[in-house]
């Protein structure tokens, strides 16, 4: 089968589409014939070597956190899944994988998949796995957004950002999106009540907000200061400076900066599918690339300035 792997850490040009042996599911596992995957920040930082404590220094290393496709086989002890059922899911982000979601087949624990939502293509479904699970966890579980609260989504045009705008609106928030000015009309269509141009808007001139969802990972202390009394802030844009800001904010109690690692299980993926089926959350795909163009997809992600997700079309 074809699978994206890296044999050394570095820029996007270290990515290779290799011929590898098709994996077999073990006890409690499911083999999925992958139809689509997407590019996520986690994929990029693994490739760059920023998570060596997890991915190690033994190569090759598989690439691709999420996937959508069909069940191809089940391992011993797996119940409730039939070959041919449409599923979506995610490999474990804190484990090393020889092959992962960006491959024609992927083996994953049965508790990390769910039925893919009806009414969307596999490419569209793949665009929502990590982005949607991250946004839902941030808003519902990390900061417990309440109806009527004022929400700022920073980096609102990206994959997580577009999902957060939609879900914050669905949960009853008054949503302010911070993004490039040219994306204002589109973000308003997703549910934003106001859109601010990040190029001309400084943090000291906005707010206060009850909730801030950050996907950027820079200048966190400046935005944290725009929280209202009792406000909450969560960031998914992790970097060295971001981690330092998170640690330093611990003295602020409930107004500290929170973070988490998206790691959805079947229950969360079912909840997410419900939001898609209801129309509260729709996919935002910037471009679909063939698997052979994985380098270009990663480069587009790193350049930024686009709306939504880069998706990989995979034919098993």
PDB file of C-alpha atoms in Angstrom:
ATOM      1  CA  UNK A   1       0.000   0.000   0.000  1.00  0.00           C
ATOM      2  CA  UNK A   2       0.979   3.666  -0.311  1.00  0.00           C
ATOM      3  CA  UNK A   3       1.773   5.547   2.901  1.00  0.00           C
ATOM      4  CA  UNK A   4       3.274   8.930   3.728  1.00  0.00           C
ATOM      5  CA  UNK A   5       6.382   8.609   5.877  1.00  0.00           C
ATOM      6  CA  UNK A   6       9.428  10.597   6.907  1.00  0.00           C
ATOM      7  CA  UNK A   7      12.934   9.167   7.174  1.00  0.00           C
ATOM      8  CA  UNK A   8      14.408  12.264   8.800  1.00  0.00           C
ATOM      9  CA  UNK A   9      13.107  15.376  10.502  1.00  0.00           C
ATOM     10  CA  UNK A  10      12.971  18.600   8.543  1.00  0.00           C
ATOM     11  CA  UNK A  11      10.975  20.766   6.146  1.00  0.00           C
ATOM     12  CA  UNK A  12       8.079  19.547   3.999  1.00  0.00           C
ATOM     13  CA  UNK A  13      10.408  18.082   1.388  1.00  0.00           C
ATOM     14  CA  UNK A  14      11.349  15.208   3.742  1.00  0.00           C
ATOM     15  CA  UNK A  15       7.879  13.707   3.193  1.00  0.00           C
ATOM     16  CA  UNK A  16       7.795  10.560   1.066  1.00  0.00           C
ATOM     17  CA  UNK A  17       4.983   8.402  -0.334  1.00  0.00           C
ATOM     18  CA  UNK A  18       6.380   4.896   0.148  1.00  0.00           C
ATOM     19  CA  UNK A  19       5.238   1.399  -0.732  1.00  0.00           C
ATOM     20  CA  UNK A  20       4.820  -0.485   2.546  1.00  0.00           C
ATOM     21  CA  UNK A  21       3.178  -3.661   3.752  1.00  0.00           C
ATOM     22  CA  UNK A  22      -0.500  -3.390   4.533  1.00  0.00           C
ATOM     23  CA  UNK A  23      -1.033  -3.614   8.328  1.00  0.00           C
ATOM     24  CA  UNK A  24      -3.292  -6.166   9.981  1.00  0.00           C
ATOM     25  CA  UNK A  25      -5.583  -5.354  12.918  1.00  0.00           C
ATOM     26  CA  UNK A  26      -4.756  -6.895  16.269  1.00  0.00           C
ATOM     27  CA  UNK A  27      -7.084  -7.606  19.165  1.00  0.00           C
ATOM     28  CA  UNK A  28      -9.415  -4.659  19.755  1.00  0.00           C
ATOM     29  CA  UNK A  29      -8.343  -2.945  16.531  1.00  0.00           C
ATOM     30  CA  UNK A  30      -9.973  -2.041  13.217  1.00  0.00           C
ATOM     31  CA  UNK A  31      -8.395  -1.788   9.770  1.00  0.00           C
ATOM     32  CA  UNK A  32      -9.757   1.200   7.853  1.00  0.00           C
ATOM     33  CA  UNK A  33      -9.466   1.681   4.095  1.00  0.00           C
ATOM     34  CA  UNK A  34      -8.657   5.394   4.061  1.00  0.00           C
ATOM     35  CA  UNK A  35     -10.372   7.657   1.549  1.00  0.00           C
ATOM     36  CA  UNK A  36      -9.186  10.999   2.920  1.00  0.00           C
ATOM     37  CA  UNK A  37      -6.966  12.547   5.562  1.00  0.00           C
ATOM     38  CA  UNK A  38      -6.091  16.163   6.374  1.00  0.00           C
ATOM     39  CA  UNK A  39      -3.066  18.245   7.326  1.00  0.00           C
ATOM     40  CA  UNK A  40      -2.906  19.328  10.958  1.00  0.00           C
ATOM     41  CA  UNK A  41      -0.480  21.281  13.085  1.00  0.00           C
ATOM     42  CA  UNK A  42       0.436  18.074  14.907  1.00  0.00           C
ATOM     43  CA  UNK A  43       1.571  16.514  11.610  1.00  0.00           C
ATOM     44  CA  UNK A  44       3.795  19.491  10.884  1.00  0.00           C
ATOM     45  CA  UNK A  45       5.506  19.623  14.269  1.00  0.00           C
ATOM     46  CA  UNK A  46       6.102  15.851  14.245  1.00  0.00           C
ATOM     47  CA  UNK A  47       7.667  16.152  10.799  1.00  0.00           C
ATOM     48  CA  UNK A  48       9.806  19.075  11.957  1.00  0.00           C
ATOM     49  CA  UNK A  49      11.117  17.090  14.939  1.00  0.00           C
ATOM     50  CA  UNK A  50       9.484  19.192  17.644  1.00  0.00           C
ATOM     51  CA  UNK A  51       7.940  16.125  19.316  1.00  0.00           C
ATOM     52  CA  UNK A  52      10.981  13.873  19.401  1.00  0.00           C
ATOM     53  CA  UNK A  53      10.186  12.822  22.971  1.00  0.00           C
ATOM     54  CA  UNK A  54       7.105  11.075  21.545  1.00  0.00           C
ATOM     55  CA  UNK A  55       8.050  10.207  17.971  1.00  0.00           C
ATOM     56  CA  UNK A  56      11.645   9.263  18.797  1.00  0.00           C
ATOM     57  CA  UNK A  57      14.608   9.006  16.452  1.00  0.00           C
ATOM     58  CA  UNK A  58      13.807   5.686  14.814  1.00  0.00           C
ATOM     59  CA  UNK A  59      12.565   5.995  11.241  1.00  0.00           C
ATOM     60  CA  UNK A  60      10.400   5.724   9.224  1.00  0.00           C
ATOM     61  CA  UNK A  61       7.598   7.602  10.977  1.00  0.00           C
ATOM     62  CA  UNK A  62       4.057   7.709   9.642  1.00  0.00           C
ATOM     63  CA  UNK A  63       2.243  10.983   9.004  1.00  0.00           C
ATOM     64  CA  UNK A  64      -1.437  11.888   9.257  1.00  0.00           C
ATOM     65  CA  UNK A  65      -3.475  12.301  12.411  1.00  0.00           C
ATOM     66  CA  UNK A  66      -7.021  11.866  11.098  1.00  0.00           C
ATOM     67  CA  UNK A  67      -8.854   9.879   8.454  1.00  0.00           C
ATOM     68  CA  UNK A  68     -12.206   9.036   6.900  1.00  0.00           C
ATOM     69  CA  UNK A  69     -12.957   5.823   5.038  1.00  0.00           C
ATOM     70  CA  UNK A  70     -14.551   2.406   5.413  1.00  0.00           C
ATOM     71  CA  UNK A  71     -13.993  -0.577   7.686  1.00  0.00           C
ATOM     72  CA  UNK A  72     -11.832  -3.122   5.853  1.00  0.00           C
ATOM     73  CA  UNK A  73     -11.334  -5.717   8.630  1.00  0.00           C
ATOM     74  CA  UNK A  74     -11.690  -6.120  12.391  1.00  0.00           C
ATOM     75  CA  UNK A  75      -9.426  -7.751  14.947  1.00  0.00           C
ATOM     76  CA  UNK A  76     -10.289 -10.238  17.662  1.00  0.00           C
ATOM     77  CA  UNK A  77     -12.808  -9.030  20.220  1.00  0.00           C
ATOM     78  CA  UNK A  78     -14.150  -6.146  18.127  1.00  0.00           C
ATOM     79  CA  UNK A  79     -17.932  -5.999  18.080  1.00  0.00           C
ATOM     80  CA  UNK A  80     -20.390  -3.620  16.470  1.00  0.00           C
ATOM     81  CA  UNK A  81     -18.475  -2.928  13.285  1.00  0.00           C
ATOM     82  CA  UNK A  82     -19.115  -4.399   9.856  1.00  0.00           C
ATOM     83  CA  UNK A  83     -16.840  -4.372   6.816  1.00  0.00           C
ATOM     84  CA  UNK A  84     -17.850  -1.544   4.497  1.00  0.00           C
ATOM     85  CA  UNK A  85     -19.259   0.839   7.139  1.00  0.00           C
ATOM     86  CA  UNK A  86     -18.230   4.474   6.714  1.00  0.00           C
ATOM     87  CA  UNK A  87     -16.150   5.725   9.629  1.00  0.00           C
ATOM     88  CA  UNK A  88     -13.995   8.608  10.698  1.00  0.00           C
ATOM     89  CA  UNK A  89     -11.383   8.766  13.429  1.00  0.00           C
ATOM     90  CA  UNK A  90      -7.910   9.621  14.570  1.00  0.00           C
ATOM     91  CA  UNK A  91      -4.701   7.797  15.462  1.00  0.00           C
ATOM     92  CA  UNK A  92      -3.347   8.346  18.964  1.00  0.00           C
ATOM     93  CA  UNK A  93      -1.414  11.654  18.940  1.00  0.00           C
ATOM     94  CA  UNK A  94       1.004  10.657  21.698  1.00  0.00           C
ATOM     95  CA  UNK A  95       2.229   7.407  20.152  1.00  0.00           C
ATOM     96  CA  UNK A  96       4.733   6.703  17.423  1.00  0.00           C
ATOM     97  CA  UNK A  97       3.293   5.279  14.205  1.00  0.00           C
ATOM     98  CA  UNK A  98       5.176   3.634  11.326  1.00  0.00           C
ATOM     99  CA  UNK A  99       2.168   4.420   9.145  1.00  0.00           C
ATOM    100  CA  UNK A 100      -0.715   6.667  10.124  1.00  0.00           C
ATOM    101  CA  UNK A 101      -3.763   8.390   8.644  1.00  0.00           C
ATOM    102  CA  UNK A 102      -2.098   9.555   5.418  1.00  0.00           C
ATOM    103  CA  UNK A 103      -2.005   6.053   3.974  1.00  0.00           C
ATOM    104  CA  UNK A 104      -4.233   3.716   1.996  1.00  0.00           C
ATOM    105  CA  UNK A 105      -4.942   1.674   5.125  1.00  0.00           C
ATOM    106  CA  UNK A 106      -4.626   2.478   8.820  1.00  0.00           C
ATOM    107  CA  UNK A 107      -4.994   0.299  11.918  1.00  0.00           C
ATOM    108  CA  UNK A 108      -6.576   2.007  14.895  1.00  0.00           C
ATOM    109  CA  UNK A 109      -8.112   1.007  18.212  1.00  0.00           C
ATOM    110  CA  UNK A 110     -11.855   0.442  17.873  1.00  0.00           C
ATOM    111  CA  UNK A 111     -12.547   3.101  20.521  1.00  0.00           C
ATOM    112  CA  UNK A 112     -11.026   5.790  18.274  1.00  0.00           C
ATOM    113  CA  UNK A 113     -13.548   5.608  15.416  1.00  0.00           C
ATOM    114  CA  UNK A 114     -17.231   6.382  14.954  1.00  0.00           C
ATOM    115  CA  UNK A 115     -19.702   6.374  12.086  1.00  0.00           C
ATOM    116  CA  UNK A 116     -18.907   9.212   9.703  1.00  0.00           C
ATOM    117  CA  UNK A 117     -21.665  11.829   9.495  1.00  0.00           C
ATOM    118  CA  UNK A 118     -24.192  11.462   6.699  1.00  0.00           C
ATOM    119  CA  UNK A 119     -24.405  14.040   3.965  1.00  0.00           C
ATOM    120  CA  UNK A 120     -20.704  14.887   3.678  1.00  0.00           C
ATOM    121  CA  UNK A 121     -17.986  13.360   1.519  1.00  0.00           C
ATOM    122  CA  UNK A 122     -14.985  11.574   2.985  1.00  0.00           C
ATOM    123  CA  UNK A 123     -12.806  14.580   2.148  1.00  0.00           C
ATOM    124  CA  UNK A 124     -15.209  16.866   3.995  1.00  0.00           C
ATOM    125  CA  UNK A 125     -15.442  14.486   6.935  1.00  0.00           C
ATOM    126  CA  UNK A 126     -11.658  14.246   7.219  1.00  0.00           C
ATOM    127  CA  UNK A 127     -11.431  18.041   7.374  1.00  0.00           C
ATOM    128  CA  UNK A 128     -13.555  18.040  10.536  1.00  0.00           C
ATOM    129  CA  UNK A 129     -12.090  15.266  12.677  1.00  0.00           C
ATOM    130  CA  UNK A 130      -9.245  17.097  14.415  1.00  0.00           C
ATOM    131  CA  UNK A 131     -10.535  20.634  13.810  1.00  0.00           C
ATOM    132  CA  UNK A 132     -14.035  19.860  15.024  1.00  0.00           C
ATOM    133  CA  UNK A 133     -12.987  17.705  17.959  1.00  0.00           C
ATOM    134  CA  UNK A 134     -10.529  20.379  19.076  1.00  0.00           C
ATOM    135  CA  UNK A 135     -13.080  23.182  18.839  1.00  0.00           C
ATOM    136  CA  UNK A 136     -15.805  21.191  20.595  1.00  0.00           C
ATOM    137  CA  UNK A 137     -13.483  20.133  23.412  1.00  0.00           C
ATOM    138  CA  UNK A 138     -12.256  23.712  23.835  1.00  0.00           C
ATOM    139  CA  UNK A 139     -15.693  25.296  23.981  1.00  0.00           C
ATOM    140  CA  UNK A 140     -17.766  22.640  25.694  1.00  0.00           C
ATOM    141  CA  UNK A 141     -15.302  20.919  28.009  1.00  0.00           C
ATOM    142  CA  UNK A 142     -12.388  23.280  28.626  1.00  0.00           C
ATOM    143  CA  UNK A 143     -14.137  26.649  29.061  1.00  0.00           C
ATOM    144  CA  UNK A 144     -17.799  25.512  29.369  1.00  0.00           C
ATOM    145  CA  UNK A 145     -19.226  28.194  27.094  1.00  0.00           C
ATOM    146  CA  UNK A 146     -22.631  29.376  28.319  1.00  0.00           C
ATOM    147  CA  UNK A 147     -25.489  30.812  26.311  1.00  0.00           C
ATOM    148  CA  UNK A 148     -25.071  34.527  25.649  1.00  0.00           C
ATOM    149  CA  UNK A 149     -21.386  34.742  26.555  1.00  0.00           C
ATOM    150  CA  UNK A 150     -19.037  36.881  24.476  1.00  0.00           C
ATOM    151  CA  UNK A 151     -16.508  34.764  22.585  1.00  0.00           C
ATOM    152  CA  UNK A 152     -13.369  35.785  20.714  1.00  0.00           C
ATOM    153  CA  UNK A 153     -11.986  33.257  18.219  1.00  0.00           C
ATOM    154  CA  UNK A 154      -8.429  34.153  17.304  1.00  0.00           C
ATOM    155  CA  UNK A 155      -7.200  32.687  14.018  1.00  0.00           C
ATOM    156  CA  UNK A 156     -10.827  32.279  12.984  1.00  0.00           C
ATOM    157  CA  UNK A 157     -10.227  31.443   9.303  1.00  0.00           C
ATOM    158  CA  UNK A 158      -8.127  28.321   9.936  1.00  0.00           C
ATOM    159  CA  UNK A 159      -9.331  24.757  10.363  1.00  0.00           C
ATOM    160  CA  UNK A 160      -9.933  24.913  14.118  1.00  0.00           C
ATOM    161  CA  UNK A 161     -10.993  28.546  13.888  1.00  0.00           C
ATOM    162  CA  UNK A 162     -13.801  27.983  11.379  1.00  0.00           C
ATOM    163  CA  UNK A 163     -15.069  25.066  13.456  1.00  0.00           C
ATOM    164  CA  UNK A 164     -14.895  27.140  16.656  1.00  0.00           C
ATOM    165  CA  UNK A 165     -16.857  30.013  15.119  1.00  0.00           C
ATOM    166  CA  UNK A 166     -19.645  27.639  14.083  1.00  0.00           C
ATOM    167  CA  UNK A 167     -19.782  25.684  17.324  1.00  0.00           C
ATOM    168  CA  UNK A 168     -19.602  28.801  19.504  1.00  0.00           C
ATOM    169  CA  UNK A 169     -22.555  30.187  17.568  1.00  0.00           C
ATOM    170  CA  UNK A 170     -24.445  26.899  17.922  1.00  0.00           C
ATOM    171  CA  UNK A 171     -23.810  26.885  21.684  1.00  0.00           C
ATOM    172  CA  UNK A 172     -25.356  30.345  21.989  1.00  0.00           C
ATOM    173  CA  UNK A 173     -22.252  32.506  22.161  1.00  0.00           C
ATOM    174  CA  UNK A 174     -21.939  36.034  20.774  1.00  0.00           C
ATOM    175  CA  UNK A 175     -18.996  35.402  18.454  1.00  0.00           C
ATOM    176  CA  UNK A 176     -16.247  37.822  17.456  1.00  0.00           C
ATOM    177  CA  UNK A 177     -13.859  36.431  14.848  1.00  0.00           C
ATOM    178  CA  UNK A 178     -10.305  37.755  14.534  1.00  0.00           C
ATOM    179  CA  UNK A 179      -8.933  37.048  11.053  1.00  0.00           C
ATOM    180  CA  UNK A 180      -7.865  38.704   7.812  1.00  0.00           C
ATOM    181  CA  UNK A 181     -10.303  41.364   6.678  1.00  0.00           C
ATOM    182  CA  UNK A 182     -10.909  39.610   3.349  1.00  0.00           C
ATOM    183  CA  UNK A 183     -12.476  36.674   5.213  1.00  0.00           C
ATOM    184  CA  UNK A 184     -15.082  38.821   7.002  1.00  0.00           C
ATOM    185  CA  UNK A 185     -18.069  37.999   4.804  1.00  0.00           C
ATOM    186  CA  UNK A 186     -17.330  34.284   4.868  1.00  0.00           C
ATOM    187  CA  UNK A 187     -16.946  34.180   8.655  1.00  0.00           C
ATOM    188  CA  UNK A 188     -20.161  36.118   9.118  1.00  0.00           C
ATOM    189  CA  UNK A 189     -21.815  33.405   7.049  1.00  0.00           C
ATOM    190  CA  UNK A 190     -20.469  30.793   9.478  1.00  0.00           C
ATOM    191  CA  UNK A 191     -22.101  32.532  12.433  1.00  0.00           C
ATOM    192  CA  UNK A 192     -19.718  35.281  13.544  1.00  0.00           C
ATOM    193  CA  UNK A 193     -21.545  38.308  14.942  1.00  0.00           C
ATOM    194  CA  UNK A 194     -18.520  40.533  14.358  1.00  0.00           C
ATOM    195  CA  UNK A 195     -15.249  40.178  12.467  1.00  0.00           C
ATOM    196  CA  UNK A 196     -12.081  42.103  13.347  1.00  0.00           C
ATOM    197  CA  UNK A 197      -9.101  42.481  11.015  1.00  0.00           C
ATOM    198  CA  UNK A 198      -6.096  41.051  12.847  1.00  0.00           C
ATOM    199  CA  UNK A 199      -3.752  43.205  10.758  1.00  0.00           C
ATOM    200  CA  UNK A 200      -5.144  46.454  12.162  1.00  0.00           C
ATOM    201  CA  UNK A 201      -6.641  45.365  15.501  1.00  0.00           C
ATOM    202  CA  UNK A 202      -4.508  45.369  18.635  1.00  0.00           C
ATOM    203  CA  UNK A 203      -5.443  43.360  21.710  1.00  0.00           C
ATOM    204  CA  UNK A 204      -5.690  46.429  23.943  1.00  0.00           C
ATOM    205  CA  UNK A 205      -8.556  47.844  21.873  1.00  0.00           C
ATOM    206  CA  UNK A 206     -10.958  44.893  22.025  1.00  0.00           C
ATOM    207  CA  UNK A 207     -13.068  43.089  24.591  1.00  0.00           C
ATOM    208  CA  UNK A 208     -13.672  42.315  27.295  1.00  0.00           C
ATOM    209  CA  UNK A 209     -14.663  38.730  26.462  1.00  0.00           C
ATOM    210  CA  UNK A 210     -16.076  35.954  28.594  1.00  0.00           C
ATOM    211  CA  UNK A 211     -14.253  33.332  26.526  1.00  0.00           C
ATOM    212  CA  UNK A 212     -11.215  33.509  24.245  1.00  0.00           C
ATOM    213  CA  UNK A 213     -10.318  30.597  21.949  1.00  0.00           C
ATOM    214  CA  UNK A 214      -6.796  31.045  20.580  1.00  0.00           C
ATOM    215  CA  UNK A 215      -5.388  29.021  17.674  1.00  0.00           C
ATOM    216  CA  UNK A 216      -2.296  31.176  17.105  1.00  0.00           C
ATOM    217  CA  UNK A 217      -0.101  30.636  20.174  1.00  0.00           C
ATOM    218  CA  UNK A 218       1.558  34.066  20.269  1.00  0.00           C
ATOM    219  CA  UNK A 219       1.042  37.135  22.501  1.00  0.00           C
ATOM    220  CA  UNK A 220      -1.147  35.079  24.784  1.00  0.00           C
ATOM    221  CA  UNK A 221      -0.626  37.299  27.815  1.00  0.00           C
ATOM    222  CA  UNK A 222      -1.910  40.319  25.864  1.00  0.00           C
ATOM    223  CA  UNK A 223      -5.133  38.578  24.949  1.00  0.00           C
ATOM    224  CA  UNK A 224      -5.586  37.037  28.390  1.00  0.00           C
ATOM    225  CA  UNK A 225      -5.738  40.588  29.753  1.00  0.00           C
ATOM    226  CA  UNK A 226      -8.896  41.133  27.664  1.00  0.00           C
ATOM    227  CA  UNK A 227     -10.892  38.602  29.662  1.00  0.00           C
ATOM    228  CA  UNK A 228     -13.858  39.824  31.657  1.00  0.00           C
ATOM    229  CA  UNK A 229     -14.141  38.987  35.341  1.00  0.00           C
ATOM    230  CA  UNK A 230     -14.638  35.242  35.521  1.00  0.00           C
ATOM    231  CA  UNK A 231     -13.537  34.881  31.891  1.00  0.00           C
ATOM    232  CA  UNK A 232     -11.745  31.810  30.514  1.00  0.00           C
ATOM    233  CA  UNK A 233      -9.128  31.420  27.805  1.00  0.00           C
ATOM    234  CA  UNK A 234      -7.942  28.309  25.991  1.00  0.00           C
ATOM    235  CA  UNK A 235      -5.199  27.964  23.387  1.00  0.00           C
ATOM    236  CA  UNK A 236      -4.499  25.138  20.962  1.00  0.00           C
ATOM    237  CA  UNK A 237      -1.593  26.945  19.256  1.00  0.00           C
ATOM    238  CA  UNK A 238       1.250  25.416  21.238  1.00  0.00           C
ATOM    239  CA  UNK A 239       4.863  26.567  20.984  1.00  0.00           C
ATOM    240  CA  UNK A 240       7.715  27.266  23.368  1.00  0.00           C
ATOM    241  CA  UNK A 241       6.546  30.834  24.141  1.00  0.00           C
ATOM    242  CA  UNK A 242       2.963  29.631  24.421  1.00  0.00           C
ATOM    243  CA  UNK A 243       3.876  27.010  26.999  1.00  0.00           C
ATOM    244  CA  UNK A 244       5.742  29.648  29.004  1.00  0.00           C
ATOM    245  CA  UNK A 245       2.703  31.953  28.902  1.00  0.00           C
ATOM    246  CA  UNK A 246       0.423  29.117  29.997  1.00  0.00           C
ATOM    247  CA  UNK A 247       2.645  28.327  32.973  1.00  0.00           C
ATOM    248  CA  UNK A 248       2.949  31.983  33.978  1.00  0.00           C
ATOM    249  CA  UNK A 249      -0.831  32.451  33.843  1.00  0.00           C
ATOM    250  CA  UNK A 250      -1.483  29.847  36.544  1.00  0.00           C
ATOM    251  CA  UNK A 251      -1.504  32.579  39.205  1.00  0.00           C
ATOM    252  CA  UNK A 252      -4.687  34.012  37.678  1.00  0.00           C
ATOM    253  CA  UNK A 253      -6.992  31.187  38.778  1.00  0.00           C
ATOM    254  CA  UNK A 254     -10.032  30.812  36.558  1.00  0.00           C
ATOM    255  CA  UNK A 255      -8.592  33.453  34.200  1.00  0.00           C
ATOM    256  CA  UNK A 256      -5.498  31.368  33.525  1.00  0.00           C
ATOM    257  CA  UNK A 257      -4.686  30.180  29.993  1.00  0.00           C
ATOM    258  CA  UNK A 258      -5.822  26.598  29.508  1.00  0.00           C
ATOM    259  CA  UNK A 259      -4.698  24.053  26.931  1.00  0.00           C
ATOM    260  CA  UNK A 260      -5.198  20.403  26.049  1.00  0.00           C
ATOM    261  CA  UNK A 261      -4.305  17.832  23.420  1.00  0.00           C
ATOM    262  CA  UNK A 262      -7.200  16.802  21.173  1.00  0.00           C
ATOM    263  CA  UNK A 263      -7.592  13.065  21.569  1.00  0.00           C
ATOM    264  CA  UNK A 264     -11.180  12.157  20.627  1.00  0.00           C
ATOM    265  CA  UNK A 265     -12.765   8.829  21.468  1.00  0.00           C
ATOM    266  CA  UNK A 266     -15.868   7.264  19.945  1.00  0.00           C
ATOM    267  CA  UNK A 267     -18.227   9.244  22.189  1.00  0.00           C
ATOM    268  CA  UNK A 268     -16.753  12.602  21.210  1.00  0.00           C
ATOM    269  CA  UNK A 269     -16.723  11.666  17.523  1.00  0.00           C
ATOM    270  CA  UNK A 270     -20.407  10.709  17.794  1.00  0.00           C
ATOM    271  CA  UNK A 271     -21.210  14.062  19.391  1.00  0.00           C
ATOM    272  CA  UNK A 272     -19.276  15.822  16.645  1.00  0.00           C
ATOM    273  CA  UNK A 273     -21.128  13.887  13.947  1.00  0.00           C
ATOM    274  CA  UNK A 274     -24.383  15.044  15.526  1.00  0.00           C
ATOM    275  CA  UNK A 275     -23.389  18.682  15.082  1.00  0.00           C
ATOM    276  CA  UNK A 276     -22.546  17.992  11.432  1.00  0.00           C
ATOM    277  CA  UNK A 277     -25.816  16.161  10.793  1.00  0.00           C
ATOM    278  CA  UNK A 278     -27.843  18.939  12.431  1.00  0.00           C
ATOM    279  CA  UNK A 279     -26.196  21.550  10.204  1.00  0.00           C
ATOM    280  CA  UNK A 280     -24.548  23.365  13.114  1.00  0.00           C
ATOM    281  CA  UNK A 281     -21.092  22.453  11.798  1.00  0.00           C
ATOM    282  CA  UNK A 282     -20.159  22.295   8.147  1.00  0.00           C
ATOM    283  CA  UNK A 283     -16.791  21.470   6.589  1.00  0.00           C
ATOM    284  CA  UNK A 284     -14.535  24.200   5.273  1.00  0.00           C
ATOM    285  CA  UNK A 285     -12.034  22.778   2.782  1.00  0.00           C
ATOM    286  CA  UNK A 286      -9.413  25.042   1.261  1.00  0.00           C
ATOM    287  CA  UNK A 287      -8.120  22.492  -1.262  1.00  0.00           C
ATOM    288  CA  UNK A 288      -8.002  18.743  -1.837  1.00  0.00           C
ATOM    289  CA  UNK A 289      -4.594  17.340  -2.807  1.00  0.00           C
ATOM    290  CA  UNK A 290      -3.752  13.885  -4.145  1.00  0.00           C
ATOM    291  CA  UNK A 291      -1.601  11.879  -1.743  1.00  0.00           C
ATOM    292  CA  UNK A 292       1.375  12.324  -4.073  1.00  0.00           C
ATOM    293  CA  UNK A 293       1.226  16.086  -3.433  1.00  0.00           C
ATOM    294  CA  UNK A 294       1.668  15.761   0.339  1.00  0.00           C
ATOM    295  CA  UNK A 295       4.659  18.135   0.275  1.00  0.00           C
ATOM    296  CA  UNK A 296       2.608  20.882  -1.365  1.00  0.00           C
ATOM    297  CA  UNK A 297      -0.216  20.355   1.134  1.00  0.00           C
ATOM    298  CA  UNK A 298       2.163  20.790   4.082  1.00  0.00           C
ATOM    299  CA  UNK A 299       3.736  23.864   2.490  1.00  0.00           C
ATOM    300  CA  UNK A 300       0.303  25.451   2.001  1.00  0.00           C
ATOM    301  CA  UNK A 301      -0.551  24.773   5.644  1.00  0.00           C
ATOM    302  CA  UNK A 302       2.653  26.416   6.819  1.00  0.00           C
ATOM    303  CA  UNK A 303       2.207  29.482   4.600  1.00  0.00           C
ATOM    304  CA  UNK A 304      -1.196  30.130   6.144  1.00  0.00           C
ATOM    305  CA  UNK A 305      -3.586  32.792   4.913  1.00  0.00           C
ATOM    306  CA  UNK A 306      -6.138  30.289   3.610  1.00  0.00           C
ATOM    307  CA  UNK A 307      -9.636  29.403   4.776  1.00  0.00           C
ATOM    308  CA  UNK A 308     -10.227  25.980   6.308  1.00  0.00           C
ATOM    309  CA  UNK A 309      -8.303  22.754   5.804  1.00  0.00           C
ATOM    310  CA  UNK A 310      -5.874  21.159   3.391  1.00  0.00           C
ATOM    311  CA  UNK A 311      -7.226  17.664   2.660  1.00  0.00           C
ATOM    312  CA  UNK A 312      -5.519  14.632   1.132  1.00  0.00           C
ATOM    313  CA  UNK A 313      -7.470  12.389  -1.221  1.00  0.00           C
ATOM    314  CA  UNK A 314      -6.426   8.770  -0.688  1.00  0.00           C
ATOM    315  CA  UNK A 315      -7.598   5.847  -2.850  1.00  0.00           C
ATOM    316  CA  UNK A 316      -7.170   2.451  -1.173  1.00  0.00           C
TER     317      UNK A 316
END
